[in-house]
mmCIF file of C-alpha atoms in Angstrom:
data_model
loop_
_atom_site.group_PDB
_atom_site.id
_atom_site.type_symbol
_atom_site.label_atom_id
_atom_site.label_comp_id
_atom_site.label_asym_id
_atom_site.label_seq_id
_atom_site.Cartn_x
_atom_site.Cartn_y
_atom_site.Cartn_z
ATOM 1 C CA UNK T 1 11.874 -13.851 18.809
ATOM 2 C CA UNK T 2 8.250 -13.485 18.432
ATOM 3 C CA UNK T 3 8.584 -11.110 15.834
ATOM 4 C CA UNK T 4 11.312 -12.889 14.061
ATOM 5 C CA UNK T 5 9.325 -16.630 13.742
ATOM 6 C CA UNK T 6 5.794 -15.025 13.196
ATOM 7 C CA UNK T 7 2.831 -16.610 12.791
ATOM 8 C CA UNK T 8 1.151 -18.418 9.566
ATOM 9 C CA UNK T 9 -2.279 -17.218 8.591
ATOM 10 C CA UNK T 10 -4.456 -19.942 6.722
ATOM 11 C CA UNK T 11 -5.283 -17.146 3.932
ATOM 12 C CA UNK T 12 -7.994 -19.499 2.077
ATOM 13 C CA UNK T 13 -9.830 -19.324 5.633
ATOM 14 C CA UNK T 14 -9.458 -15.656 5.713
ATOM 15 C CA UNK T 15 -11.117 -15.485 2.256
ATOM 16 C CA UNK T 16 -14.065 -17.280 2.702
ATOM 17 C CA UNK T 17 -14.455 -15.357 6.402
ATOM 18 C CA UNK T 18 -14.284 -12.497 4.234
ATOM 19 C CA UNK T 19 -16.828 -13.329 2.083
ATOM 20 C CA UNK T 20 -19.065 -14.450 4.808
ATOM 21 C CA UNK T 21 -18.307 -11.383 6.587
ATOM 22 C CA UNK T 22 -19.688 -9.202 3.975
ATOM 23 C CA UNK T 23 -22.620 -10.940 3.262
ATOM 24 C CA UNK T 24 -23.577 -10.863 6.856
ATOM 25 C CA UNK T 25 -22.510 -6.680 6.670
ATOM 26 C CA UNK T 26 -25.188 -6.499 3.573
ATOM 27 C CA UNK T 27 -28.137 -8.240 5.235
ATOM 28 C CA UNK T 28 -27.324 -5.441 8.372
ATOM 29 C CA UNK T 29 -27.124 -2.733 6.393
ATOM 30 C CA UNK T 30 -30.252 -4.059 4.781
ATOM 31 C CA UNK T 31 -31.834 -4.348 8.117
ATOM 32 C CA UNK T 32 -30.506 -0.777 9.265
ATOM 33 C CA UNK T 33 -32.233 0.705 6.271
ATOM 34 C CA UNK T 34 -35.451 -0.664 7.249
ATOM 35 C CA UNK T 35 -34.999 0.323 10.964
ATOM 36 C CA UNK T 36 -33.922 3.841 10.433
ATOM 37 C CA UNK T 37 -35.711 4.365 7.185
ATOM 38 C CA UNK T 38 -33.045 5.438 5.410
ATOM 39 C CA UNK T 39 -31.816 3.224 2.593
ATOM 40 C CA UNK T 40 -28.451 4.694 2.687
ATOM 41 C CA UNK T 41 -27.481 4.620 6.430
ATOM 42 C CA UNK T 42 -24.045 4.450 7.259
ATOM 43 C CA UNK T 43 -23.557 2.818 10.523
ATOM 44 C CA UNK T 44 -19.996 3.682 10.425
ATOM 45 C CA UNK T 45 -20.715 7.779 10.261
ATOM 46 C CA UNK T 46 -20.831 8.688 13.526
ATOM 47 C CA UNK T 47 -22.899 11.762 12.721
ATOM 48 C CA UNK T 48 -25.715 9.645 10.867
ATOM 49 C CA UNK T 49 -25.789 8.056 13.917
ATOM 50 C CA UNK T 50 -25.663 10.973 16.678
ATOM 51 C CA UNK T 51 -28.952 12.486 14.321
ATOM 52 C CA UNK T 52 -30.259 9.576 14.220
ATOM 53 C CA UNK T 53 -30.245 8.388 17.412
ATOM 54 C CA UNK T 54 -30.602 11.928 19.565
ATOM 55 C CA UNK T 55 -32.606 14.122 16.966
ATOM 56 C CA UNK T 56 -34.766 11.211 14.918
ATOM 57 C CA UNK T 57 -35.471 8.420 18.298
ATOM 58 C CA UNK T 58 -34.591 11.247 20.828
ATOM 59 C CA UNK T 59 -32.552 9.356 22.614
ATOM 60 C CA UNK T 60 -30.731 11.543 25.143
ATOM 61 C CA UNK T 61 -26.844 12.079 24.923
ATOM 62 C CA UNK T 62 -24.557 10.453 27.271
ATOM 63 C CA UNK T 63 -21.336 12.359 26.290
ATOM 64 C CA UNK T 64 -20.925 15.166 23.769
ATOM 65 C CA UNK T 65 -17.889 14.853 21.045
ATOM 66 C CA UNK T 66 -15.807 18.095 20.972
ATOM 67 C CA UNK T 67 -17.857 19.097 18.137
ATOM 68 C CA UNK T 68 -20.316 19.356 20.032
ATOM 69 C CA UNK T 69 -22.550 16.408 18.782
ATOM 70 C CA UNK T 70 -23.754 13.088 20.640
ATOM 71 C CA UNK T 71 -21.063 10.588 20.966
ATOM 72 C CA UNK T 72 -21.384 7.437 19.431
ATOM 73 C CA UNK T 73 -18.476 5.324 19.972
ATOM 74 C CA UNK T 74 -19.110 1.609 21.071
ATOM 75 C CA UNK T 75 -19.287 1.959 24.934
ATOM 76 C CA UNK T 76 -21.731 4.599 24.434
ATOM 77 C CA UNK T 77 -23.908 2.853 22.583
ATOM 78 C CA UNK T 78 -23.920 -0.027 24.645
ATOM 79 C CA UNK T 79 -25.073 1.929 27.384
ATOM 80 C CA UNK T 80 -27.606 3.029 25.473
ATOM 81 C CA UNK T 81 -28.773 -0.412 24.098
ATOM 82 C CA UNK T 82 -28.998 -1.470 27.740
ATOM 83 C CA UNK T 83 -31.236 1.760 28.430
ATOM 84 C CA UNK T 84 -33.207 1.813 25.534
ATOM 85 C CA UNK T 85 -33.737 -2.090 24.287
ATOM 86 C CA UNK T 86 -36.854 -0.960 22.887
ATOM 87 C CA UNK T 87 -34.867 0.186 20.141
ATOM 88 C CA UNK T 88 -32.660 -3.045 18.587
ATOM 89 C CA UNK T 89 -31.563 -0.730 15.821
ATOM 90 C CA UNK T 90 -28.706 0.251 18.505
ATOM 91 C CA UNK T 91 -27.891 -3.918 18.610
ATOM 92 C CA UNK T 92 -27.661 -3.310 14.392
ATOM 93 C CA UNK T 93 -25.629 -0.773 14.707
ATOM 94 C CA UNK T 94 -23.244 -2.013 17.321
ATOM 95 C CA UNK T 95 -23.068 -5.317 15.401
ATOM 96 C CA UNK T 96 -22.445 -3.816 11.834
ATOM 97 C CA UNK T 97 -19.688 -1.488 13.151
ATOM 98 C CA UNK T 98 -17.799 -4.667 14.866
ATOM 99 C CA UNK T 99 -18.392 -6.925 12.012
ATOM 100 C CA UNK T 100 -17.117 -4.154 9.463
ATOM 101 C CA UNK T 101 -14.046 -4.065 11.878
ATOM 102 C CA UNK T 102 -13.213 -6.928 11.661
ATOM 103 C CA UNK T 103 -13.144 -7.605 7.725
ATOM 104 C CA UNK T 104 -11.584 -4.022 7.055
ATOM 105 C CA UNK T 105 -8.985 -3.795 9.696
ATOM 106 C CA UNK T 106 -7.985 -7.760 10.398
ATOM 107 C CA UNK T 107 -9.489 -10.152 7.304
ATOM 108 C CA UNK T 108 -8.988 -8.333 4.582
ATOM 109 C CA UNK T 109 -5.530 -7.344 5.200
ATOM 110 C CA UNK T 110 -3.872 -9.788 6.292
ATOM 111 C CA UNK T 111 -2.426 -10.941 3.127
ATOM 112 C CA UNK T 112 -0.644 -7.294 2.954
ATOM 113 C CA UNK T 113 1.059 -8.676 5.821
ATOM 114 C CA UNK T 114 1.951 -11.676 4.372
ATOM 115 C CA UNK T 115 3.419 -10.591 1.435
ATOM 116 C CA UNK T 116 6.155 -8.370 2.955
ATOM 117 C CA UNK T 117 9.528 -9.522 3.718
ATOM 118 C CA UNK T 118 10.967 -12.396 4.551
ATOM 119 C CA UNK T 119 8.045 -13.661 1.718
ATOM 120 C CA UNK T 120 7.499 -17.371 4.062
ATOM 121 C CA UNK T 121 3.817 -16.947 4.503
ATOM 122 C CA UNK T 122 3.396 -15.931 7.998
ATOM 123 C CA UNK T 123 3.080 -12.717 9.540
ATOM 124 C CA UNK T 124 5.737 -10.813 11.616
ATOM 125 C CA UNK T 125 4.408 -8.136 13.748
ATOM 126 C CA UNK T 126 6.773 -5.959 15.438
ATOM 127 C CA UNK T 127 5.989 -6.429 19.321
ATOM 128 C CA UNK T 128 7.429 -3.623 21.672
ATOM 129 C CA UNK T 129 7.401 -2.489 25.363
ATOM 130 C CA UNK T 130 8.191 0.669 25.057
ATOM 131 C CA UNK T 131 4.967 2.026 23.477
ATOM 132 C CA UNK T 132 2.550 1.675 26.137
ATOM 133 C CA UNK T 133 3.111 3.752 29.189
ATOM 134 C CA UNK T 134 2.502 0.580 31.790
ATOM 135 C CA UNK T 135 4.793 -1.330 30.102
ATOM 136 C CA UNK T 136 2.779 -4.364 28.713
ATOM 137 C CA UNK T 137 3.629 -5.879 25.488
ATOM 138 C CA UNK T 138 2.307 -3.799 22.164
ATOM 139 C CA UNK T 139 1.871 -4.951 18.825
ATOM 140 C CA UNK T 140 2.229 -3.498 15.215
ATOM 141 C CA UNK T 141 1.729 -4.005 11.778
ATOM 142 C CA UNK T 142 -0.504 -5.759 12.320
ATOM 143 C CA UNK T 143 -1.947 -5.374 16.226
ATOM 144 C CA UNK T 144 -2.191 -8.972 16.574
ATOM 145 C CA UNK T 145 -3.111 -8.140 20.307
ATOM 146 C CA UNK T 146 -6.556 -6.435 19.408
ATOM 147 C CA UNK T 147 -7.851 -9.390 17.401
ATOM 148 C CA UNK T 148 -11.289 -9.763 18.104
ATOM 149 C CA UNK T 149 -11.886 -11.667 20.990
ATOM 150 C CA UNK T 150 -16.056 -12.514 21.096
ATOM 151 C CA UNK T 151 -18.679 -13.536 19.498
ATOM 152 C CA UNK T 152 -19.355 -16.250 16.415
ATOM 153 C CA UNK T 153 -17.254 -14.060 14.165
ATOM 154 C CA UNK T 154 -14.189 -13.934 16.517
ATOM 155 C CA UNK T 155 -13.856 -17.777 16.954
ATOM 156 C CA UNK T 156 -13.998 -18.050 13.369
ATOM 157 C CA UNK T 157 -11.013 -15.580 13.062
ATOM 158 C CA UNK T 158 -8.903 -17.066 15.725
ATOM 159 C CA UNK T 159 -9.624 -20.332 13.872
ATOM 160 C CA UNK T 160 -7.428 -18.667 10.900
ATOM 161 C CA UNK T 161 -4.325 -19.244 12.397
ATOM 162 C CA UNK T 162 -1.696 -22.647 11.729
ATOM 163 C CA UNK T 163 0.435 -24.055 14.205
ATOM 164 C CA UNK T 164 3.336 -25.501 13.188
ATOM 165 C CA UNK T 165 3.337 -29.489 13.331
ATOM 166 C CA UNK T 166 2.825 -31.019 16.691
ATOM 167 C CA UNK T 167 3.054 -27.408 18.052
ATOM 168 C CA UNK T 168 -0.619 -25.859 19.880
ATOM 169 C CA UNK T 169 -1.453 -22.266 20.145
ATOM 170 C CA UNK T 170 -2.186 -21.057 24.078
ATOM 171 C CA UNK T 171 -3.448 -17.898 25.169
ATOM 172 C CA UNK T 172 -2.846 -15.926 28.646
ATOM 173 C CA UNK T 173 -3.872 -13.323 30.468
ATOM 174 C CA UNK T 174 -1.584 -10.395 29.480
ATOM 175 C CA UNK T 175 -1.702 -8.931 33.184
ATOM 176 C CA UNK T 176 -0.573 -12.682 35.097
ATOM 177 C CA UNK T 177 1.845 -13.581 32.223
ATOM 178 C CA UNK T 178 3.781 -10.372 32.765
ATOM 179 C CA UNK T 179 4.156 -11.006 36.510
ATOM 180 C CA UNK T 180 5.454 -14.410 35.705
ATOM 181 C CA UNK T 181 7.869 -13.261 33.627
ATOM 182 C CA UNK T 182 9.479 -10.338 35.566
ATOM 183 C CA UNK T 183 9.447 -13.089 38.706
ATOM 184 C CA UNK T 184 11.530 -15.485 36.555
ATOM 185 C CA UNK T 185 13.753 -12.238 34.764
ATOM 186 C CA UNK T 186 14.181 -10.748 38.191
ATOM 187 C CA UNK T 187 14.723 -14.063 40.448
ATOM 188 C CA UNK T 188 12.715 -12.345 42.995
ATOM 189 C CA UNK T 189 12.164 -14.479 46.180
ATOM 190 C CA UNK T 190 8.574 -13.031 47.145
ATOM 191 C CA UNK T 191 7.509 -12.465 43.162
ATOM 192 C CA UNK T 192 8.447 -15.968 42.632
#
């Protein structure tokens, strides 16, 4: 049912998010060339990064790729940021990579979305059970269930979305909803 009634995106919101977004992604990438000296940095190349970080600062490497190199994915460098906060280029990095995220895989395509079939201006994701292995609910095209959840940029986004008149939009814990559900499914004395 989900699916079928979707959800209405306020697309003039996402546009000007957009545009904020990249303005905010040009003064970091500004800033990243003046941390790491290198006017062309690409915060989103994981080995720029891994030299920059473990051959350039010397930073020591948590976990190794399979390639062999220092790996840079997001928890990774978050423990290093809280290790090494001497060195706020981490921070720039972490916060370019979410931010460019966020415009690239949610704002900027959500109009795709919108323009395929039934053509009514909302969105309908395809939600599923059956593709993660506990069971929980999974979302496609798009994965409304990994919009961005902190952080001034993330409010913002969530602020994108209509309700339908006199209607409110509420949000639960995935893990509590689920038991709630399967108690009232089931009928289950002791569940419910």
């Amino acid at each position: 049912r989900m699916s079928h009634v979707g959800i209405k995106p306020d697309l003039r919101h996402f546009s000007a998010l957009s545009c904020r977004l990249q303005g905010e992604l040009e003064h970091l990438q500004i800033c990243l060339g003046a941390d790491t000296a290198q006017a062309d940095f690409n915060a989103n190349s994981g080995d720029q990064v891994a030299d920059y970080l473990f051959k350039t600062l010397g930073l020591d490497s948590i976990k190794d790729t399979r390639s062999g190199r220092g790996s840079t994915n997001d928890k990774i460098l978050e423990a290093l940021e809280h290790e090494h906060p001497e060195y706020p280029v981490i921070s720039t990095i972490r916060a370019y990579r979410e931010l460019y995220k966020l415009k690239n895989t949610f704002v900027d395509r959500l109009p795709d979305f919108v323009r395929r079939w039934p053509y009514d201006g909302r969105i309908h994701a395809t939600f599923r059970t059956t593709r993660v292995v506990t069971g929980r609910l999974a979302a496609s095209d798009p994965n409304l269930l990994a919009m961005p959840k902190h952080g001034q940029f993330a409010r913002e986004f969530r602020r994108g979305w209509v309700p339908e008149p006199e209607h409110i939009f509420g949000e639960w814990d995935l893990s509590q909803i689920e038991l709630r559900v399967l108690a009232h499914l089931t009928q289950d004395p002791i569940l419910l």
